[in-house]
Amino acid sequence: MTRILKPVSGRTVDYLDQICAQYFREARGLRIVEHNLGNAFTGRIDLLATDHARVYLITIGTDGFAGCLLRSFMGYRWFRENREFLQRIYRAEEIDVTLPPCLIILSQDIPVGAAAMCRDVCAVPVSLYRYRLFGSEDDPDISIEDIAEPDRVSLQGFSLDELRKELGIEHAGLTDQDIRDFRAAMGF
Amino acid sequence: MIMEEKSRLGRGLKDVSRFYLSDSPRDESHEPPKDESHEKPEGEPGGQEPGRDLPQPRQCRVIRVICPASALMGAYFTANFSLELARHRQKMIIFDLSSREGEGVQDVLGEAAHPDTASGVLRVRLYGLHDIPVHCSEPDGEAELLDRLNGSGDHNGDRWAVVNTPFCLDSLAKSLVDFDALLLSTLNEASLLQCYACAKVIEQRDPKAGISLVLIDPASSEQASEVSSRFCTFMKQRLGVSVGYLGHLLRDKALEDSLSEHRPLVLGFEPSPARESLAAVSRAFLEQRGLPVFGEEGRP
């Protein structure tokens, strides 16, 4: 699929940065520690975040997906090479940079199968989010969607109580055995 | 002459006219044939699969569209599915109980829906076919929904009321109106488990409620068939519920463009995989209920 992207204006980029930070803070419960870390030549991280279990290196793409992917990888390399430096800058209560990293890429155009390819190829987890711009340049609206490919999302790590709460299905009264049987029947 | 046409035909109306304007007279007498059955070969969407009883046609004509995985997909489906059924000469009315800003039915319909000053609701005008009134309400607007269904002249018993319903099992259990449900699910575990929970709540509320399943964006038709078959078999064995599989929806550039441009996919876009898949699901829905299916040229 070919998609020609309209250029994203400077003002919109600033807005995107703010909205994405808000999204990850409010919807994903991440703590945003830093904006715009590093530089475009050696690697840059648009948002550095943590949930105290992982470190998230977030890249907000304003050009094609290939460019975003490369920028994200460069950001990761920069992070690895400067981890000791970052450890000196940030207090452990703010962010523990020794935690396992996870790359997050936001792009307008994510090719089908990209998440599966990243999973096969990359040594670190990569999460993909598609954003869409609505409205005008002066007053943009942005929607963000988690591109979780069918076989990527696994709920195996959840306890069944957590799972019921996470999915909002408590009211159905599904027992642990119901859920186990469903998983088995569906081949999960 | 050109100026006059411009002022008369806005973009939304042009789109509507292109696909819907026909020389067919508005036929108010299309009652669904009661005993007619249009069975398809086993295994096809809309067809009867081994060991599976399809939902029987009911007097209840309220269809709740529930898409736990994506509010936007629920709104997209509600709008385009209703337009597709209208093209098959069904009288439609849309209710949107979703309050997600930018992800409602109104956002999907865009300029195709015009405010009706007389009734105070939005209306999609389908020239030569029945207009579609669009009511937007809050997620807890059950009472308003009931009022509209009972009191509005728009809903006089022979319309399909398609209700875009946010995923909230508590509200679903307390629904004031009887309904059939159309569950939209991706193929991931979370979404399918939410649909299972939905089916259980619906069955507990009304064992006669019809439940249908539509899968979103499978990797292949074979994968969709396998997942739907497993899901429907489990529902039958565990809940005693017959879930009718209607097919799957595909995503493509046309779908993305329709969302970003706020234009319904079935209006003003060339045929594409996403549009074809939506049309197939709509046809399967009608065929399961023994209702007439019309071709693109407007003939049965």
JSON list of N, CA and C in Angstrom, two decimals, chain A residues 100-125:
[
{"chain": "A", "resi": 100, "resn": "PRO", "atom": "N", "xyz": [14.86, -3.00, 31.69]},
{"chain": "A", "resi": 100, "resn": "PRO", "atom": "CA", "xyz": [14.83, -3.39, 30.27]},
{"chain": "A", "resi": 100, "resn": "PRO", "atom": "C", "xyz": [14.12, -2.34, 29.42]},
{"chain": "A", "resi": 101, "resn": "PRO", "atom": "N", "xyz": [14.71, -2.02, 28.27]},
{"chain": "A", "resi": 101, "resn": "PRO", "atom": "CA", "xyz": [14.10, -0.99, 27.42]},
{"chain": "A", "resi": 101, "resn": "PRO", "atom": "C", "xyz": [13.02, -1.55, 26.50]},
{"chain": "A", "resi": 102, "resn": "CYS", "atom": "N", "xyz": [12.15, -0.68, 26.08]},
{"chain": "A", "resi": 102, "resn": "CYS", "atom": "CA", "xyz": [11.11, -1.02, 25.09]},
{"chain": "A", "resi": 102, "resn": "CYS", "atom": "C", "xyz": [10.98, 0.16, 24.14]},
{"chain": "A", "resi": 103, "resn": "LEU", "atom": "N", "xyz": [10.96, -0.12, 22.85]},
{"chain": "A", "resi": 103, "resn": "LEU", "atom": "CA", "xyz": [10.82, 0.96, 21.87]},
{"chain": "A", "resi": 103, "resn": "LEU", "atom": "C", "xyz": [9.34, 1.16, 21.55]},
{"chain": "A", "resi": 104, "resn": "ILE", "atom": "N", "xyz": [8.95, 2.42, 21.49]},
{"chain": "A", "resi": 104, "resn": "ILE", "atom": "CA", "xyz": [7.58, 2.74, 21.06]},
{"chain": "A", "resi": 104, "resn": "ILE", "atom": "C", "xyz": [7.68, 3.67, 19.86]},
{"chain": "A", "resi": 105, "resn": "ILE", "atom": "N", "xyz": [7.00, 3.31, 18.80]},
{"chain": "A", "resi": 105, "resn": "ILE", "atom": "CA", "xyz": [7.03, 4.13, 17.58]},
{"chain": "A", "resi": 105, "resn": "ILE", "atom": "C", "xyz": [5.62, 4.57, 17.23]},
{"chain": "A", "resi": 106, "resn": "LEU", "atom": "N", "xyz": [5.44, 5.87, 17.08]},
{"chain": "A", "resi": 106, "resn": "LEU", "atom": "CA", "xyz": [4.16, 6.40, 16.60]},
{"chain": "A", "resi": 106, "resn": "LEU", "atom": "C", "xyz": [4.35, 6.87, 15.17]},
{"chain": "A", "resi": 107, "resn": "SER", "atom": "N", "xyz": [3.45, 6.46, 14.31]},
{"chain": "A", "resi": 107, "resn": "SER", "atom": "CA", "xyz": [3.56, 6.87, 12.91]},
{"chain": "A", "resi": 107, "resn": "SER", "atom": "C", "xyz": [2.16, 6.95, 12.32]},
{"chain": "A", "resi": 108, "resn": "GLN", "atom": "N", "xyz": [2.05, 7.76, 11.28]},
{"chain": "A", "resi": 108, "resn": "GLN", "atom": "CA", "xyz": [0.76, 7.85, 10.59]},
{"chain": "A", "resi": 108, "resn": "GLN", "atom": "C", "xyz": [0.53, 6.62, 9.72]},
{"chain": "A", "resi": 109, "resn": "ASP", "atom": "N", "xyz": [1.62, 6.04, 9.28]},
{"chain": "A", "resi": 109, "resn": "ASP", "atom": "CA", "xyz": [1.51, 4.99, 8.27]},
{"chain": "A", "resi": 109, "resn": "ASP", "atom": "C", "xyz": [2.32, 3.78, 8.70]},
{"chain": "A", "resi": 110, "resn": "ILE", "atom": "N", "xyz": [1.64, 2.78, 9.22]},
{"chain": "A", "resi": 110, "resn": "ILE", "atom": "CA", "xyz": [2.34, 1.57, 9.66]},
{"chain": "A", "resi": 110, "resn": "ILE", "atom": "C", "xyz": [1.97, 0.42, 8.75]},
{"chain": "A", "resi": 111, "resn": "PRO", "atom": "N", "xyz": [2.95, -0.13, 8.03]},
{"chain": "A", "resi": 111, "resn": "PRO", "atom": "CA", "xyz": [2.63, -1.20, 7.08]},
{"chain": "A", "resi": 111, "resn": "PRO", "atom": "C", "xyz": [2.09, -2.44, 7.79]},
{"chain": "A", "resi": 112, "resn": "VAL", "atom": "N", "xyz": [1.25, -3.15, 7.07]},
{"chain": "A", "resi": 112, "resn": "VAL", "atom": "CA", "xyz": [0.71, -4.40, 7.62]},
{"chain": "A", "resi": 112, "resn": "VAL", "atom": "C", "xyz": [1.86, -5.37, 7.91]},
{"chain": "A", "resi": 113, "resn": "GLY", "atom": "N", "xyz": [1.84, -5.99, 9.05]},
{"chain": "A", "resi": 113, "resn": "GLY", "atom": "CA", "xyz": [2.87, -6.97, 9.39]},
{"chain": "A", "resi": 113, "resn": "GLY", "atom": "C", "xyz": [4.10, -6.36, 10.04]},
{"chain": "A", "resi": 114, "resn": "ALA", "atom": "N", "xyz": [4.11, -5.03, 10.20]},
{"chain": "A", "resi": 114, "resn": "ALA", "atom": "CA", "xyz": [5.30, -4.38, 10.74]},
{"chain": "A", "resi": 114, "resn": "ALA", "atom": "C", "xyz": [5.60, -4.86, 12.16]},
{"chain": "A", "resi": 115, "resn": "ALA", "atom": "N", "xyz": [4.54, -5.00, 12.97]},
{"chain": "A", "resi": 115, "resn": "ALA", "atom": "CA", "xyz": [4.76, -5.42, 14.35]},
{"chain": "A", "resi": 115, "resn": "ALA", "atom": "C", "xyz": [5.33, -6.83, 14.42]},
{"chain": "A", "resi": 116, "resn": "ALA", "atom": "N", "xyz": [4.82, -7.70, 13.56]},
{"chain": "A", "resi": 116, "resn": "ALA", "atom": "CA", "xyz": [5.33, -9.08, 13.55]},
{"chain": "A", "resi": 116, "resn": "ALA", "atom": "C", "xyz": [6.79, -9.11, 13.10]},
{"chain": "A", "resi": 117, "resn": "MET", "atom": "N", "xyz": [7.11, -8.28, 12.11]},
{"chain": "A", "resi": 117, "resn": "MET", "atom": "CA", "xyz": [8.50, -8.23, 11.64]},
{"chain": "A", "resi": 117, "resn": "MET", "atom": "C", "xyz": [9.43, -7.72, 12.73]},
{"chain": "A", "resi": 118, "resn": "CYS", "atom": "N", "xyz": [8.99, -6.67, 13.43]},
{"chain": "A", "resi": 118, "resn": "CYS", "atom": "CA", "xyz": [9.82, -6.13, 14.50]},
{"chain": "A", "resi": 118, "resn": "CYS", "atom": "C", "xyz": [10.06, -7.19, 15.57]},
{"chain": "A", "resi": 119, "resn": "ARG", "atom": "N", "xyz": [9.01, -7.96, 15.85]},
{"chain": "A", "resi": 119, "resn": "ARG", "atom": "CA", "xyz": [9.13, -8.97, 16.89]},
{"chain": "A", "resi": 119, "resn": "ARG", "atom": "C", "xyz": [10.14, -10.05, 16.47]},
{"chain": "A", "resi": 120, "resn": "ASP", "atom": "N", "xyz": [10.11, -10.40, 15.18]},
{"chain": "A", "resi": 120, "resn": "ASP", "atom": "CA", "xyz": [11.02, -11.43, 14.70]},
{"chain": "A", "resi": 120, "resn": "ASP", "atom": "C", "xyz": [12.47, -10.96, 14.67]},
{"chain": "A", "resi": 121, "resn": "VAL", "atom": "N", "xyz": [12.63, -9.68, 14.33]},
{"chain": "A", "resi": 121, "resn": "VAL", "atom": "CA", "xyz": [13.97, -9.18, 14.03]},
{"chain": "A", "resi": 121, "resn": "VAL", "atom": "C", "xyz": [14.65, -8.52, 15.23]},
{"chain": "A", "resi": 122, "resn": "CYS", "atom": "N", "xyz": [13.87, -7.82, 16.06]},
{"chain": "A", "resi": 122, "resn": "CYS", "atom": "CA", "xyz": [14.48, -6.97, 17.08]},
{"chain": "A", "resi": 122, "resn": "CYS", "atom": "C", "xyz": [14.74, -7.72, 18.38]},
{"chain": "A", "resi": 123, "resn": "ALA", "atom": "N", "xyz": [15.82, -7.34, 19.02]},
{"chain": "A", "resi": 123, "resn": "ALA", "atom": "CA", "xyz": [16.17, -7.96, 20.31]},
{"chain": "A", "resi": 123, "resn": "ALA", "atom": "C", "xyz": [15.39, -7.33, 21.46]},
{"chain": "A", "resi": 124, "resn": "VAL", "atom": "N", "xyz": [14.86, -6.14, 21.25]},
{"chain": "A", "resi": 124, "resn": "VAL", "atom": "CA", "xyz": [14.06, -5.50, 22.30]},
{"chain": "A", "resi": 124, "resn": "VAL", "atom": "C", "xyz": [12.61, -5.39, 21.82]},
{"chain": "A", "resi": 125, "resn": "PRO", "atom": "N", "xyz": [11.65, -5.37, 22.73]},
{"chain": "A", "resi": 125, "resn": "PRO", "atom": "CA", "xyz": [10.25, -5.25, 22.31]},
{"chain": "A", "resi": 125, "resn": "PRO", "atom": "C", "xyz": [9.99, -3.91, 21.63]}
]
